[in-house]
Amino acid sequence: MTDSRFSPGTLAFDLDGPLLRIDGDWTLQHYAALRRQVLGVLARIDARSQVALDGLGALDTAGAGLLVELLGQERIAAIEAWAPGLPAERLALLQSVARALAQPEAEQPRQGYEFGDVLAHIGRTVQGVCRQQRMLLGFIGLTLQTLLLNLPRPRRWRLTPLVAHVEQTGLDAIPIVALLTFLVGAVVAFLGATVLADFGATIYTVSLVGFSFLREFGVLLAAILLAGRSASAFAAQIGSMKSNEEIDAIRTLGLSPIELLVLPRVLAMLIALPILTFVGMLSGIVGGAVVCVLALDISPTLFMTIMQRDIDLVHFLVGMGKAPVFAFVIAVIGCLEGFKVGGSAQSVGEHTTSSVVQSIFMVILLDAIAALFFMEMGW
């Protein structure tokens, strides 16, 4: 039912001349009828036609759009000159709608995948990697600053969470690290014996196993396992706290999330990874020794004699020296990805996966850089 307080707008040409009278209410309530009238009159109006707005009643955005379509952008732009009696609010509405309708249409996205799109995608990826590395460096600086501030203050040390994280990241991971390195040590011994047998040098399998595990495999396998096991746990734990607004509550209490959440995990990793590296070295060498004893007729005594004679202590120190660096990087990346989590479960999963990928990538990258450095130094 139409409200009697509103009269539908009308369009009419005077018989005496080309004068178009616009009367009544031009509102959304009468939009369908007004639209039909505009389409019927649109072909008859031109630049010479006179327009009278004296009888214009109520006006809203829908009606203003129809009037702009009927009269055109140029006539609306000069409306102050030919309709001086129009109220200021209706004048402003018509001009605002005209300006809005005059905006150029947005370009449609191109279909297909061109070479430029490939380059743009590569550029965005590189930019994202650079932004991530800057963020990582900043977070490392913040962590080191907090650590240095807390070292001379024993009352601020969080020993209980530190011991708990050492147990979770270190002690609980000993079985899987020992088993994996034992099996890899056996595989390395089998492969070395197979290749060296062609040269009659199977005895050097002992040196191969000892050198590879003391220098590379012990620390690398332990770090990769912790990257998948502990970095993901750190990201998921802190990410869940972030999504539940627990970290905001910590800041509200005047406490530092870096001190409460990051430092215990970083210190626990610094303690756990060297221990796991030592366990991995021993297990890998034992795995190689088992293969040498069973398949190559090398006695345990001869195996240990060759290890003591041919493997220098520097190889053990090189392997152990990498462990704290890898541990620090893994823990920091896991905590940083946790702080980057949004408010959804999907974000927790994405950043947990990202923490594992980034940690493993950084461990292998740092190991490659360290290998080149030690080679040039002759260590």
CSV table of C-alpha atoms in Angstrom, one decimal:
chain,number,residue,atom,x,y,z
A,1,MET,CA,0.0,0.0,0.0
A,2,THR,CA,1.4,3.4,-1.0
A,3,ASP,CA,1.7,6.0,1.8
A,4,SER,CA,-0.7,8.9,1.1
A,5,ARG,CA,1.9,11.4,2.4
A,6,PHE,CA,4.1,10.8,-0.7
A,7,SER,CA,3.1,11.5,-4.3
A,8,PRO,CA,4.9,9.7,-7.1
A,9,GLY,CA,7.2,11.9,-9.2
A,10,THR,CA,6.1,12.8,-12.8
A,11,LEU,CA,7.7,14.0,-16.0
A,12,ALA,CA,5.8,16.1,-18.5
A,13,PHE,CA,6.6,18.4,-21.5
A,14,ASP,CA,4.8,21.7,-21.8
A,15,LEU,CA,2.9,22.1,-25.0
A,16,ASP,CA,4.1,25.7,-25.4
A,17,GLY,CA,7.8,24.8,-25.7
A,18,PRO,CA,10.5,22.3,-25.0
A,19,LEU,CA,10.1,22.6,-21.2
A,20,LEU,CA,10.4,19.5,-19.1
A,21,ARG,CA,8.7,19.7,-15.8
A,22,ILE,CA,9.8,17.4,-13.0
A,23,ASP,CA,7.3,17.2,-10.2
A,24,GLY,CA,6.5,15.0,-7.2
A,25,ASP,CA,8.7,12.8,-5.0
A,26,TRP,CA,11.7,11.0,-6.5
A,27,THR,CA,12.4,8.3,-3.9
A,28,LEU,CA,13.2,4.6,-3.8
A,29,GLN,CA,9.5,3.9,-3.0
A,30,HIS,CA,8.5,5.0,-6.6
A,31,TYR,CA,11.7,3.9,-8.3
A,32,ALA,CA,10.1,1.4,-10.8
A,33,ALA,CA,7.5,3.9,-12.1
A,34,LEU,CA,10.0,6.7,-12.3
A,35,ARG,CA,12.4,4.5,-14.2
A,36,ARG,CA,9.8,3.7,-16.8
A,37,GLN,CA,9.1,7.5,-17.2
A,38,VAL,CA,12.8,8.3,-17.5
A,39,LEU,CA,13.3,5.7,-20.2
A,40,GLY,CA,10.3,7.0,-22.1
A,41,VAL,CA,11.4,10.7,-22.0
A,42,LEU,CA,15.2,10.1,-22.4
A,43,ALA,CA,15.1,10.0,-26.2
A,44,ARG,CA,13.1,13.4,-26.4
A,45,ILE,CA,15.4,15.5,-24.2
A,46,ASP,CA,18.4,17.3,-25.7
A,47,ALA,CA,20.7,20.2,-25.0
A,48,ARG,CA,18.0,22.7,-26.0
A,49,SER,CA,15.4,21.4,-23.7
A,50,GLN,CA,14.5,23.5,-20.7
A,51,VAL,CA,14.0,21.8,-17.3
A,52,ALA,CA,11.9,23.0,-14.4
A,53,LEU,CA,12.5,21.6,-10.9
A,54,ASP,CA,10.1,23.9,-9.0
A,55,GLY,CA,7.7,21.1,-8.3
A,56,LEU,CA,10.3,18.6,-7.1
A,57,GLY,CA,9.3,17.0,-3.8
A,58,ALA,CA,11.2,14.5,-1.7
A,59,LEU,CA,14.5,13.3,-3.1
A,60,ASP,CA,16.8,10.5,-2.1
A,61,THR,CA,19.8,8.8,-3.7
A,62,ALA,CA,17.8,6.5,-5.9
A,63,GLY,CA,15.8,9.4,-7.4
A,64,ALA,CA,19.0,11.6,-7.7
A,65,GLY,CA,20.5,8.8,-9.8
A,66,LEU,CA,17.6,8.8,-12.1
A,67,LEU,CA,17.7,12.6,-12.5
A,68,VAL,CA,21.4,12.4,-13.3
A,69,GLU,CA,20.8,9.8,-15.9
A,70,LEU,CA,18.0,11.9,-17.4
A,71,LEU,CA,19.6,15.3,-17.4
A,72,GLY,CA,23.3,14.3,-17.9
A,73,GLN,CA,26.5,15.2,-16.1
A,74,GLU,CA,27.0,18.6,-17.8
A,75,ARG,CA,23.5,19.9,-17.0
A,76,ILE,CA,23.9,18.7,-13.3
A,77,ALA,CA,27.3,20.4,-13.1
A,78,ALA,CA,25.7,23.8,-14.1
A,79,ILE,CA,22.5,23.3,-12.0
A,80,GLU,CA,23.1,26.3,-9.8
A,81,ALA,CA,22.8,28.5,-12.9
A,82,TRP,CA,19.5,27.2,-14.3
A,83,ALA,CA,17.8,26.1,-11.0
A,84,PRO,CA,18.8,28.8,-8.5
A,85,GLY,CA,15.8,28.1,-6.3
A,86,LEU,CA,16.7,24.5,-5.6
A,87,PRO,CA,17.4,23.9,-1.8
A,88,ALA,CA,21.0,23.5,-0.9
A,89,GLU,CA,20.7,19.9,0.4
A,90,ARG,CA,19.1,18.7,-2.8
A,91,LEU,CA,21.7,20.5,-4.8
A,92,ALA,CA,24.5,18.9,-2.8
A,93,LEU,CA,22.8,15.5,-3.2
A,94,LEU,CA,22.5,15.8,-7.0
A,95,GLN,CA,26.1,16.9,-7.4
A,96,SER,CA,27.4,14.2,-5.1
A,97,VAL,CA,25.6,11.5,-7.1
A,98,ALA,CA,26.7,13.0,-10.4
A,99,ARG,CA,30.4,12.9,-9.2
A,100,ALA,CA,30.0,9.3,-8.0
A,101,LEU,CA,28.5,8.2,-11.3
A,102,ALA,CA,31.2,10.0,-13.2
A,103,GLN,CA,34.0,7.9,-11.7
A,104,PRO,CA,35.6,5.6,-14.3
A,105,GLU,CA,34.8,1.9,-14.1
A,106,ALA,CA,37.4,-0.3,-12.5
A,107,GLU,CA,39.5,-2.2,-15.0
A,108,GLN,CA,38.6,-5.8,-15.3
A,109,PRO,CA,41.5,-8.2,-14.3
A,110,ARG,CA,43.2,-9.7,-17.3
A,111,GLN,CA,42.5,-13.3,-18.0
A,112,GLY,CA,45.3,-15.7,-18.4
A,113,TYR,CA,48.8,-15.9,-17.0
A,114,GLU,CA,51.5,-13.8,-18.8
A,115,PHE,CA,55.2,-13.6,-18.4
A,116,GLY,CA,54.8,-10.3,-16.6
A,117,ASP,CA,52.6,-12.0,-14.0
A,118,VAL,CA,55.3,-14.6,-13.4
A,119,LEU,CA,57.8,-11.8,-12.8
A,120,ALA,CA,55.4,-10.0,-10.5
A,121,HIS,CA,54.8,-13.2,-8.5
A,122,ILE,CA,58.5,-13.7,-8.1
A,123,GLY,CA,58.9,-10.1,-7.0
A,124,ARG,CA,56.2,-10.4,-4.4
A,125,THR,CA,57.7,-13.7,-3.1
A,126,VAL,CA,61.2,-12.2,-2.8
A,127,GLN,CA,59.7,-9.1,-1.1
A,128,GLY,CA,57.9,-11.4,1.4
A,129,VAL,CA,61.1,-13.3,2.1
A,130,CYS,CA,63.0,-10.1,2.7
A,131,ARG,CA,60.3,-8.8,5.0
A,132,GLN,CA,60.4,-12.1,6.9
A,133,GLN,CA,64.1,-12.0,7.4
A,134,ARG,CA,64.0,-8.4,8.6
A,135,MET,CA,61.3,-9.4,11.1
A,136,LEU,CA,63.4,-12.4,12.2
A,137,LEU,CA,66.5,-10.2,12.8
A,138,GLY,CA,64.4,-7.7,14.8
A,139,PHE,CA,63.0,-10.5,16.9
A,140,ILE,CA,66.5,-12.0,17.5
A,141,GLY,CA,67.6,-8.6,18.7
A,142,LEU,CA,64.7,-8.2,21.0
A,143,THR,CA,65.3,-11.7,22.5
A,144,LEU,CA,69.0,-11.0,23.0
A,145,GLN,CA,68.2,-7.7,24.6
A,146,THR,CA,65.8,-9.3,27.1
A,147,LEU,CA,68.2,-12.1,27.8
A,148,LEU,CA,71.1,-9.7,28.6
A,149,LEU,CA,68.8,-7.6,30.8
A,150,ASN,CA,67.7,-10.7,32.8
A,151,LEU,CA,71.1,-12.4,33.2
A,152,PRO,CA,72.2,-10.2,36.1
A,153,ARG,CA,68.8,-10.5,37.8
A,154,PRO,CA,68.5,-14.1,39.2
A,155,ARG,CA,65.0,-13.2,40.7
A,156,ARG,CA,63.6,-12.9,37.2
A,157,TRP,CA,64.9,-16.3,36.0
A,158,ARG,CA,62.1,-18.7,35.2
A,159,LEU,CA,63.6,-22.0,36.3
A,160,THR,CA,60.4,-24.0,36.5
A,161,PRO,CA,59.3,-23.5,32.8
A,162,LEU,CA,63.0,-23.8,31.8
A,163,VAL,CA,63.3,-27.3,33.3
A,164,ALA,CA,59.9,-28.3,31.9
A,165,HIS,CA,60.9,-27.2,28.4
A,166,VAL,CA,64.3,-29.0,28.7
A,167,GLU,CA,62.4,-32.2,29.5
A,168,GLN,CA,59.9,-31.7,26.6
A,169,THR,CA,62.5,-30.7,23.9
A,170,GLY,CA,65.5,-32.7,25.1
A,171,LEU,CA,64.9,-35.7,27.2
A,172,ASP,CA,61.7,-36.8,25.5
A,173,ALA,CA,63.4,-36.6,22.1
A,174,ILE,CA,66.4,-38.8,23.0
A,175,PRO,CA,64.8,-42.1,21.8
A,176,ILE,CA,63.8,-40.8,18.4
A,177,VAL,CA,67.2,-39.1,17.8
A,178,ALA,CA,69.2,-42.1,18.9
A,179,LEU,CA,67.1,-44.5,16.7
A,180,LEU,CA,67.3,-42.3,13.6
A,181,THR,CA,71.0,-41.6,13.9
A,182,PHE,CA,71.7,-45.3,14.5
A,183,LEU,CA,69.9,-46.2,11.3
A,184,VAL,CA,71.5,-43.5,9.3
A,185,GLY,CA,74.9,-44.5,10.6
A,186,ALA,CA,74.3,-48.1,9.4
A,187,VAL,CA,73.2,-46.8,6.0
A,188,VAL,CA,76.3,-44.6,5.6
A,189,ALA,CA,78.5,-47.6,6.5
A,190,PHE,CA,76.7,-49.8,4.0
A,191,LEU,CA,77.1,-47.3,1.2
A,192,GLY,CA,80.7,-46.5,2.1
A,193,ALA,CA,81.6,-50.2,2.1
A,194,THR,CA,79.9,-50.7,-1.2
A,195,VAL,CA,81.8,-47.9,-2.9
A,196,LEU,CA,85.2,-48.5,-1.2
A,197,ALA,CA,85.1,-52.2,-1.9
A,198,ASP,CA,85.8,-51.5,-5.6
A,199,PHE,CA,89.1,-49.9,-4.5
A,200,GLY,CA,90.0,-52.4,-1.8
A,201,ALA,CA,89.7,-49.7,0.8
A,202,THR,CA,86.8,-50.9,3.0
A,203,ILE,CA,88.8,-50.2,6.1
A,204,TYR,CA,88.2,-46.5,5.4
A,205,THR,CA,84.5,-47.0,6.1
A,206,VAL,CA,85.4,-46.4,9.8
A,207,SER,CA,86.8,-43.0,9.0
A,208,LEU,CA,83.9,-42.2,6.8
A,209,VAL,CA,81.4,-42.9,9.5
A,210,GLY,CA,83.3,-41.1,12.2
A,211,PHE,CA,84.1,-38.1,10.2
A,212,SER,CA,80.5,-37.7,8.8
A,213,PHE,CA,78.7,-38.0,12.2
A,214,LEU,CA,81.1,-36.0,14.3
A,215,ARG,CA,81.2,-33.2,11.8
A,216,GLU,CA,77.8,-33.1,10.1
A,217,PHE,CA,75.2,-35.8,10.5
A,218,GLY,CA,75.0,-35.8,14.3
A,219,VAL,CA,74.1,-32.1,14.7
A,220,LEU,CA,72.2,-31.8,11.4
A,221,LEU,CA,69.8,-34.8,12.1
A,222,ALA,CA,69.2,-33.7,15.7
A,223,ALA,CA,68.5,-30.1,14.6
A,224,ILE,CA,66.1,-31.2,11.8
A,225,LEU,CA,64.3,-33.4,14.2
A,226,LEU,CA,64.0,-30.6,16.8
A,227,ALA,CA,62.9,-28.2,14.0
A,228,GLY,CA,60.0,-30.5,13.2
A,229,ARG,CA,59.2,-31.5,16.8
A,230,SER,CA,59.9,-28.5,19.0
A,231,ALA,CA,59.6,-25.5,16.6
A,232,SER,CA,56.2,-26.6,15.6
A,233,ALA,CA,55.2,-27.1,19.3
A,234,PHE,CA,56.5,-23.6,20.2
A,235,ALA,CA,54.5,-22.0,17.3
A,236,ALA,CA,51.3,-23.9,18.2
A,237,GLN,CA,51.6,-23.1,21.9
A,238,ILE,CA,52.2,-19.4,21.6
A,239,GLY,CA,49.8,-19.2,18.6
A,240,SER,CA,47.0,-20.7,20.7
A,241,MET,CA,47.7,-18.2,23.5
A,242,LYS,CA,47.7,-15.4,20.9
A,243,SER,CA,44.3,-16.4,19.4
A,244,ASN,CA,42.8,-16.8,22.9
A,245,GLU,CA,44.1,-13.3,23.8
A,246,GLU,CA,46.3,-14.6,26.7
A,247,ILE,CA,49.3,-12.7,25.4
A,248,ASP,CA,47.3,-9.5,25.5
A,249,ALA,CA,46.4,-10.4,29.1
A,250,ILE,CA,50.1,-10.8,29.9
A,251,ARG,CA,50.9,-7.4,28.5
A,252,THR,CA,47.9,-5.9,30.4
A,253,LEU,CA,49.4,-7.2,33.7
A,254,GLY,CA,52.6,-5.3,32.9
A,255,LEU,CA,54.7,-8.5,32.1
A,256,SER,CA,56.9,-9.2,29.1
A,257,PRO,CA,55.8,-12.0,26.8
A,258,ILE,CA,59.4,-12.3,25.6
A,259,GLU,CA,60.6,-12.9,29.1
A,260,LEU,CA,57.8,-15.3,30.1
A,261,LEU,CA,57.3,-17.3,26.9
A,262,VAL,CA,60.4,-16.9,24.6
A,263,LEU,CA,63.4,-17.0,27.0
A,264,PRO,CA,62.6,-20.3,28.7
A,265,ARG,CA,62.1,-22.0,25.3
A,266,VAL,CA,65.3,-20.5,23.8
A,267,LEU,CA,67.4,-21.5,26.8
A,268,ALA,CA,65.9,-24.9,26.9
A,269,MET,CA,66.8,-25.4,23.2
A,270,LEU,CA,70.3,-24.2,23.9
A,271,ILE,CA,70.6,-26.9,26.6
A,272,ALA,CA,68.8,-29.7,24.8
A,273,LEU,CA,70.3,-29.6,21.3
A,274,PRO,CA,74.0,-30.0,22.3
A,275,ILE,CA,72.9,-33.0,24.4
A,276,LEU,CA,70.9,-34.5,21.5
A,277,THR,CA,73.8,-33.8,19.2
A,278,PHE,CA,76.2,-35.8,21.4
A,279,VAL,CA,73.7,-38.6,21.6
A,280,GLY,CA,73.3,-38.5,17.8
A,281,MET,CA,77.0,-38.7,17.3
A,282,LEU,CA,77.4,-41.7,19.5
A,283,SER,CA,74.4,-43.5,18.1
A,284,GLY,CA,75.5,-42.9,14.5
A,285,ILE,CA,79.0,-44.2,15.2
A,286,VAL,CA,77.5,-47.2,17.0
A,287,GLY,CA,75.3,-47.9,14.0
A,288,GLY,CA,78.3,-47.8,11.6
A,289,ALA,CA,80.3,-50.0,14.0
A,290,VAL,CA,77.6,-52.6,14.0
A,291,VAL,CA,77.7,-52.8,10.2
A,292,CYS,CA,81.5,-52.9,10.2
A,293,VAL,CA,81.6,-55.7,12.7
A,294,LEU,CA,78.8,-57.8,11.0
A,295,ALA,CA,79.5,-57.1,7.3
A,296,LEU,CA,83.2,-56.1,7.0
A,297,ASP,CA,84.8,-58.3,9.6
A,298,ILE,CA,86.2,-55.2,11.4
A,299,SER,CA,86.5,-56.0,15.1
A,300,PRO,CA,85.2,-53.5,17.7
A,301,THR,CA,88.8,-53.0,18.9
A,302,LEU,CA,90.1,-52.2,15.4
A,303,PHE,CA,87.2,-49.9,14.9
A,304,MET,CA,87.9,-47.9,18.0
A,305,THR,CA,91.7,-47.9,17.2
A,306,ILE,CA,91.1,-46.4,13.8
A,307,MET,CA,88.7,-43.8,15.2
A,308,GLN,CA,91.2,-42.8,17.8
A,309,ARG,CA,94.1,-42.6,15.3
A,310,ASP,CA,92.5,-41.0,12.3
A,311,ILE,CA,89.7,-38.7,13.6
A,312,ASP,CA,90.9,-35.5,15.2
A,313,LEU,CA,89.2,-33.8,18.1
A,314,VAL,CA,88.6,-30.7,16.0
A,315,HIS,CA,85.8,-32.6,14.1
A,316,PHE,CA,84.0,-33.2,17.3
A,317,LEU,CA,84.3,-29.6,18.3
A,318,VAL,CA,83.1,-28.3,14.9
A,319,GLY,CA,80.0,-30.5,15.2
A,320,MET,CA,79.2,-29.4,18.8
A,321,GLY,CA,79.9,-25.8,18.0
A,322,LYS,CA,77.1,-25.7,15.5
A,323,ALA,CA,74.5,-27.0,18.0
A,324,PRO,CA,73.9,-23.8,20.0
A,325,VAL,CA,73.6,-21.7,16.8
A,326,PHE,CA,71.1,-24.1,15.3
A,327,ALA,CA,69.2,-24.3,18.6
A,328,PHE,CA,68.9,-20.5,18.9
A,329,VAL,CA,67.6,-20.1,15.4
A,330,ILE,CA,65.1,-22.9,15.7
A,331,ALA,CA,63.6,-21.6,19.0
A,332,VAL,CA,63.4,-18.0,17.8
A,333,ILE,CA,61.7,-19.0,14.5
A,334,GLY,CA,59.2,-21.2,16.3
A,335,CYS,CA,58.3,-18.4,18.9
A,336,LEU,CA,58.2,-15.7,16.2
A,337,GLU,CA,55.7,-17.7,14.1
A,338,GLY,CA,53.6,-18.2,17.2
A,339,PHE,CA,53.4,-14.4,17.8
A,340,LYS,CA,52.4,-13.9,14.1
A,341,VAL,CA,49.2,-16.1,14.5
A,342,GLY,CA,45.9,-14.4,13.9
A,343,GLY,CA,42.6,-15.2,15.6
A,344,SER,CA,41.7,-18.4,13.8
A,345,ALA,CA,42.6,-22.0,13.9
A,346,GLN,CA,43.6,-21.9,10.3
A,347,SER,CA,46.2,-19.2,11.1
A,348,VAL,CA,47.6,-21.5,13.9
A,349,GLY,CA,48.1,-24.3,11.4
A,350,GLU,CA,49.6,-22.1,8.7
A,351,HIS,CA,52.2,-20.6,11.0
A,352,THR,CA,53.0,-23.9,12.6
A,353,THR,CA,53.8,-25.3,9.2
A,354,SER,CA,55.8,-22.2,8.3
A,355,SER,CA,57.9,-22.5,11.5
A,356,VAL,CA,58.9,-26.1,10.5
A,357,VAL,CA,59.8,-25.1,6.9
A,358,GLN,CA,61.7,-22.0,7.9
A,359,SER,CA,63.6,-23.8,10.7
A,360,ILE,CA,64.7,-26.6,8.5
A,361,PHE,CA,65.7,-24.2,5.7
A,362,MET,CA,67.7,-22.0,8.0
A,363,VAL,CA,69.5,-25.0,9.6
A,364,ILE,CA,70.6,-26.4,6.3
A,365,LEU,CA,71.6,-22.9,5.0
A,366,LEU,CA,73.7,-22.2,8.1
A,367,ASP,CA,75.2,-25.6,7.9
A,368,ALA,CA,76.3,-25.0,4.3
A,369,ILE,CA,77.8,-21.6,5.3
A,370,ALA,CA,79.6,-23.2,8.2
A,371,ALA,CA,81.0,-26.0,6.0
A,372,LEU,CA,82.4,-23.4,3.5
A,373,PHE,CA,83.8,-21.3,6.4
A,374,PHE,CA,85.5,-24.3,8.1
A,375,MET,CA,86.9,-25.6,4.8
A,376,GLU,CA,88.5,-22.2,4.1
A,377,MET,CA,89.9,-22.0,7.6
A,378,GLY,CA,91.3,-25.5,7.4
A,379,TRP,CA,89.4,-26.8,10.4
